[in-house]
Tab-separated table of C-alpha atoms in Angstrom:
chain	number	residue	atom	x	y	z
F	1	UNK	CA	-4.468	-4.929	-16.648
F	2	UNK	CA	-2.034	-7.855	-16.497
F	3	UNK	CA	-0.811	-10.328	-13.873
F	4	UNK	CA	2.464	-9.442	-12.177
F	5	UNK	CA	5.362	-11.837	-12.739
F	6	UNK	CA	5.688	-12.447	-8.972
F	7	UNK	CA	2.243	-14.046	-8.904
F	8	UNK	CA	2.195	-16.219	-12.011
F	9	UNK	CA	3.703	-19.347	-10.430
F	10	UNK	CA	1.619	-19.008	-7.256
F	11	UNK	CA	-1.563	-18.591	-9.285
F	12	UNK	CA	-0.764	-21.564	-11.516
F	13	UNK	CA	-0.040	-23.881	-8.574
F	14	UNK	CA	-3.117	-22.655	-6.677
F	15	UNK	CA	-5.325	-23.251	-9.717
F	16	UNK	CA	-4.011	-26.811	-10.120
F	17	UNK	CA	-4.541	-27.609	-6.428
F	18	UNK	CA	-8.085	-26.222	-6.373
F	19	UNK	CA	-9.026	-28.043	-9.569
F	20	UNK	CA	-7.616	-31.303	-8.195
F	21	UNK	CA	-9.505	-30.950	-4.910
F	22	UNK	CA	-12.770	-30.187	-6.670
F	23	UNK	CA	-12.337	-33.155	-9.030
F	24	UNK	CA	-11.619	-35.448	-6.079
F	25	UNK	CA	-14.727	-34.238	-4.257
F	26	UNK	CA	-16.823	-34.704	-7.372
F	27	UNK	CA	-15.574	-38.275	-7.761
F	28	UNK	CA	-15.464	-39.505	-4.153
F	29	UNK	CA	-17.996	-37.255	-2.439
F	30	UNK	CA	-20.681	-37.300	-5.101
F	31	UNK	CA	-23.710	-37.790	-2.814
F	32	UNK	CA	-22.853	-34.649	-0.804
F	33	UNK	CA	-23.806	-32.223	-3.567
F	34	UNK	CA	-24.393	-29.216	-1.308
F	35	UNK	CA	-20.930	-29.446	0.283
F	36	UNK	CA	-19.284	-29.896	-3.120
F	37	UNK	CA	-21.006	-26.802	-4.499
F	38	UNK	CA	-20.066	-24.716	-1.449
F	39	UNK	CA	-16.443	-25.852	-1.760
F	40	UNK	CA	-16.447	-25.013	-5.470
F	41	UNK	CA	-17.795	-21.538	-4.704
F	42	UNK	CA	-15.186	-20.961	-1.996
F	43	UNK	CA	-12.488	-22.122	-4.434
F	44	UNK	CA	-13.585	-19.582	-7.048
F	45	UNK	CA	-13.670	-16.743	-4.495
F	46	UNK	CA	-10.247	-17.714	-3.103
F	47	UNK	CA	-8.670	-17.833	-6.558
F	48	UNK	CA	-10.206	-14.505	-7.637
F	49	UNK	CA	-8.976	-12.894	-4.386
F	50	UNK	CA	-5.450	-14.138	-5.076
F	51	UNK	CA	-5.751	-13.028	-8.689
F	52	UNK	CA	-6.660	-9.448	-7.770
F	53	UNK	CA	-3.782	-9.323	-5.287
F	54	UNK	CA	-1.244	-9.969	-8.047
F	55	UNK	CA	-2.836	-7.640	-10.579
F	56	UNK	CA	-0.620	-5.127	-12.336
F	57	UNK	CA	-2.877	-2.335	-13.624
F	58	UNK	CA	-1.801	0.182	-16.225
F	59	UNK	CA	-0.668	3.461	-14.691
F	60	UNK	CA	-0.364	6.813	-16.410
F	61	UNK	CA	2.789	7.813	-14.550
F	62	UNK	CA	3.369	11.422	-13.558
F	63	UNK	CA	7.073	12.325	-13.651
F	64	UNK	CA	8.858	15.465	-12.498
F	65	UNK	CA	12.283	15.633	-10.889
F	66	UNK	CA	11.275	17.716	-7.846
F	67	UNK	CA	8.044	15.817	-7.097
F	68	UNK	CA	8.125	12.693	-4.929
F	69	UNK	CA	5.488	10.162	-5.933
F	70	UNK	CA	3.759	7.550	-3.793
F	71	UNK	CA	5.859	4.357	-3.859
F	72	UNK	CA	2.800	2.130	-3.501
F	73	UNK	CA	-0.990	1.971	-3.427
F	74	UNK	CA	-2.539	2.330	0.009
F	75	UNK	CA	-3.344	4.781	2.780
F	76	UNK	CA	-1.105	7.409	4.374
F	77	UNK	CA	-0.743	6.358	8.023
F	78	UNK	CA	2.250	8.434	9.177
F	79	UNK	CA	3.391	12.010	8.519
F	80	UNK	CA	5.845	13.085	11.195
F	81	UNK	CA	9.314	14.356	11.976
F	82	UNK	CA	11.600	11.521	13.122
F	83	UNK	CA	15.276	10.809	13.722
F	84	UNK	CA	16.470	8.537	10.888
F	85	UNK	CA	19.287	6.445	12.379
F	86	UNK	CA	20.308	3.993	9.668
F	87	UNK	CA	21.725	6.297	6.999
F	88	UNK	CA	21.183	10.026	7.569
F	89	UNK	CA	21.559	10.084	11.374
F	90	UNK	CA	19.549	13.277	11.558
F	91	UNK	CA	15.964	14.536	11.526
F	92	UNK	CA	13.774	13.734	8.523
F	93	UNK	CA	10.117	13.874	7.582
F	94	UNK	CA	8.627	10.383	7.431
F	95	UNK	CA	5.649	9.539	5.206
F	96	UNK	CA	4.308	5.992	5.478
F	97	UNK	CA	1.876	4.233	3.149
F	98	UNK	CA	0.052	1.161	4.491
F	99	UNK	CA	-0.841	-1.497	1.911
F	100	UNK	CA	-3.820	-3.701	2.760
F	101	UNK	CA	-4.223	-7.182	1.219
F	102	UNK	CA	-6.596	-5.754	-1.412
F	103	UNK	CA	-4.122	-3.119	-2.652
F	104	UNK	CA	-1.763	-3.532	-5.606
F	105	UNK	CA	1.539	-4.593	-4.020
F	106	UNK	CA	3.980	-3.332	-6.607
F	107	UNK	CA	6.445	-0.842	-5.112
F	108	UNK	CA	7.666	1.984	-7.341
F	109	UNK	CA	10.584	4.415	-7.347
F	110	UNK	CA	9.289	7.677	-5.844
F	111	UNK	CA	12.031	9.697	-7.596
F	112	UNK	CA	14.495	9.351	-10.463
F	113	UNK	CA	18.193	9.244	-9.650
F	114	UNK	CA	21.115	7.053	-8.576
F	115	UNK	CA	20.909	4.408	-5.829
F	116	UNK	CA	23.589	5.414	-3.310
F	117	UNK	CA	22.756	2.843	-0.632
F	118	UNK	CA	20.902	-0.460	-0.428
F	119	UNK	CA	20.575	-2.950	2.397
F	120	UNK	CA	18.332	-5.922	3.165
F	121	UNK	CA	17.493	-6.484	6.838
F	122	UNK	CA	16.072	-9.808	8.056
F	123	UNK	CA	13.732	-9.301	10.979
F	124	UNK	CA	10.392	-9.820	12.664
F	125	UNK	CA	6.860	-9.781	11.251
F	126	UNK	CA	5.081	-7.308	13.520
F	127	UNK	CA	1.827	-5.784	12.299
F	128	UNK	CA	2.673	-3.204	9.633
F	129	UNK	CA	1.238	-0.287	11.644
F	130	UNK	CA	3.227	-1.218	14.785
F	131	UNK	CA	5.589	1.679	15.726
F	132	UNK	CA	8.634	-0.637	15.723
F	133	UNK	CA	7.889	-2.338	12.395
F	134	UNK	CA	10.014	0.253	10.564
F	135	UNK	CA	13.117	-0.793	12.522
F	136	UNK	CA	12.422	-4.376	13.700
F	137	UNK	CA	10.633	-6.071	10.789
F	138	UNK	CA	12.130	-7.669	7.714
F	139	UNK	CA	12.776	-4.755	5.359
F	140	UNK	CA	14.896	-3.217	2.644
F	141	UNK	CA	16.385	0.269	2.759
F	142	UNK	CA	17.089	2.218	-0.431
F	143	UNK	CA	18.658	5.679	-0.640
F	144	UNK	CA	18.444	7.514	-3.968
F	145	UNK	CA	20.215	10.718	-4.875
F	146	UNK	CA	17.339	12.327	-6.714
F	147	UNK	CA	17.701	14.281	-9.959
F	148	UNK	CA	16.413	17.287	-8.006
F	149	UNK	CA	19.400	17.003	-5.628
F	150	UNK	CA	18.131	15.834	-2.212
F	151	UNK	CA	18.714	12.277	-0.999
F	152	UNK	CA	15.530	10.267	-0.425
F	153	UNK	CA	15.334	7.096	1.679
F	154	UNK	CA	12.537	4.566	1.315
F	155	UNK	CA	11.859	1.189	2.900
F	156	UNK	CA	9.804	-1.853	1.992
F	157	UNK	CA	8.581	-3.308	5.279
F	158	UNK	CA	7.125	-6.780	5.750
F	159	UNK	CA	4.056	-7.155	7.963
F	160	UNK	CA	2.288	-9.956	9.816
F	161	UNK	CA	1.061	-11.482	6.544
F	162	UNK	CA	3.865	-10.417	4.220
F	163	UNK	CA	6.589	-13.038	4.396
F	164	UNK	CA	8.575	-12.175	1.331
F	165	UNK	CA	10.002	-8.924	0.024
F	166	UNK	CA	11.284	-8.777	-3.543
F	167	UNK	CA	13.527	-6.012	-4.853
F	168	UNK	CA	14.962	-5.147	-8.265
F	169	UNK	CA	17.548	-2.466	-7.390
F	170	UNK	CA	21.140	-2.422	-6.146
F	171	UNK	CA	23.706	0.212	-5.240
F	172	UNK	CA	24.874	2.201	-8.254
F	173	UNK	CA	21.743	1.560	-10.321
F	174	UNK	CA	20.096	4.422	-12.136
F	175	UNK	CA	16.354	4.361	-11.427
F	176	UNK	CA	13.429	6.093	-13.081
F	177	UNK	CA	10.517	7.634	-11.242
F	178	UNK	CA	7.403	5.463	-11.228
F	179	UNK	CA	9.129	2.280	-12.402
F	180	UNK	CA	8.971	-0.852	-10.249
F	181	UNK	CA	11.680	-1.315	-7.650
F	182	UNK	CA	10.105	-4.312	-5.942
F	183	UNK	CA	7.071	-6.224	-4.710
F	184	UNK	CA	5.787	-7.110	-1.227
F	185	UNK	CA	3.633	-10.224	-0.986
F	186	UNK	CA	0.450	-10.082	1.101
F	187	UNK	CA	0.204	-6.722	2.783
F	188	UNK	CA	2.669	-4.338	4.419
F	189	UNK	CA	3.889	-0.739	4.178
F	190	UNK	CA	6.458	1.542	2.605
F	191	UNK	CA	8.174	4.356	4.528
F	192	UNK	CA	9.694	7.385	2.797
F	193	UNK	CA	12.115	9.800	4.503
F	194	UNK	CA	12.562	13.251	2.986
F	195	UNK	CA	14.258	16.510	4.073
F	196	UNK	CA	12.385	18.602	6.643
F	197	UNK	CA	11.867	21.416	4.135
F	198	UNK	CA	9.944	19.192	1.709
F	199	UNK	CA	6.463	20.539	0.960
F	200	UNK	CA	4.042	17.762	1.970
F	201	UNK	CA	1.095	17.371	-0.421
F	202	UNK	CA	-0.891	14.591	1.310
F	203	UNK	CA	-2.799	14.244	4.578
F	204	UNK	CA	-3.188	11.449	7.133
F	205	UNK	CA	-5.728	8.879	6.032
F	206	UNK	CA	-5.529	9.866	2.368
F	207	UNK	CA	-5.616	7.036	-0.166
F	208	UNK	CA	-2.784	7.165	-2.691
F	209	UNK	CA	-1.785	5.403	-5.907
F	210	UNK	CA	1.760	4.318	-6.605
F	211	UNK	CA	3.389	6.321	-9.385
F	212	UNK	CA	0.476	8.767	-9.590
F	213	UNK	CA	-0.121	10.543	-6.274
F	214	UNK	CA	2.345	13.286	-5.298
F	215	UNK	CA	3.467	12.883	-1.678
F	216	UNK	CA	5.643	16.000	-1.499
F	217	UNK	CA	7.696	18.521	-3.438
F	218	UNK	CA	11.456	18.546	-2.869
F	219	UNK	CA	13.435	21.731	-2.514
F	220	UNK	CA	16.343	21.598	-4.970
């Protein structure tokens, strides 16, 4: 396992601040040993929590052109037929993966293909499971023409804690299944929209791993 590039600066600054605070307490609050030890313990826990958030574990990626992989680690919170109004303007099957603060927050390409559409939307920071978060929150929308043929749309959606979305793709890019397409800092969700005839392979409440778990099979 390694530390993701999006977290290295944050971790370095946090480590310096915590070390400085503990040194100051040790020097100027010496008689209050119990408080200093509690603060030191809290500092260690806080840093380790931040460290695990930015972890980038090794993944043995499963790739196949007609399989759509989970774009992120988390739990499946939505599987339903919806009207997708931004790009397709027709009915699609939506699969949503909620990422808690303890999940890996790398987002991965669910399919290989060509990026046909990309747009960043500034917006609100509603709770990630709020019904309107998919359309009202800060988000990115990516549409990929998959190697299997069907177009697949997926969104990074910011939540109440997530205040920054990072993306690494643009229109016209060729993307590979399982590779990183972005990062969401501090908890959120990813929505995927697939054709209605896609064969869904997951269930509500199921925990999934980005780049490993198959969400559905596309009909070529």
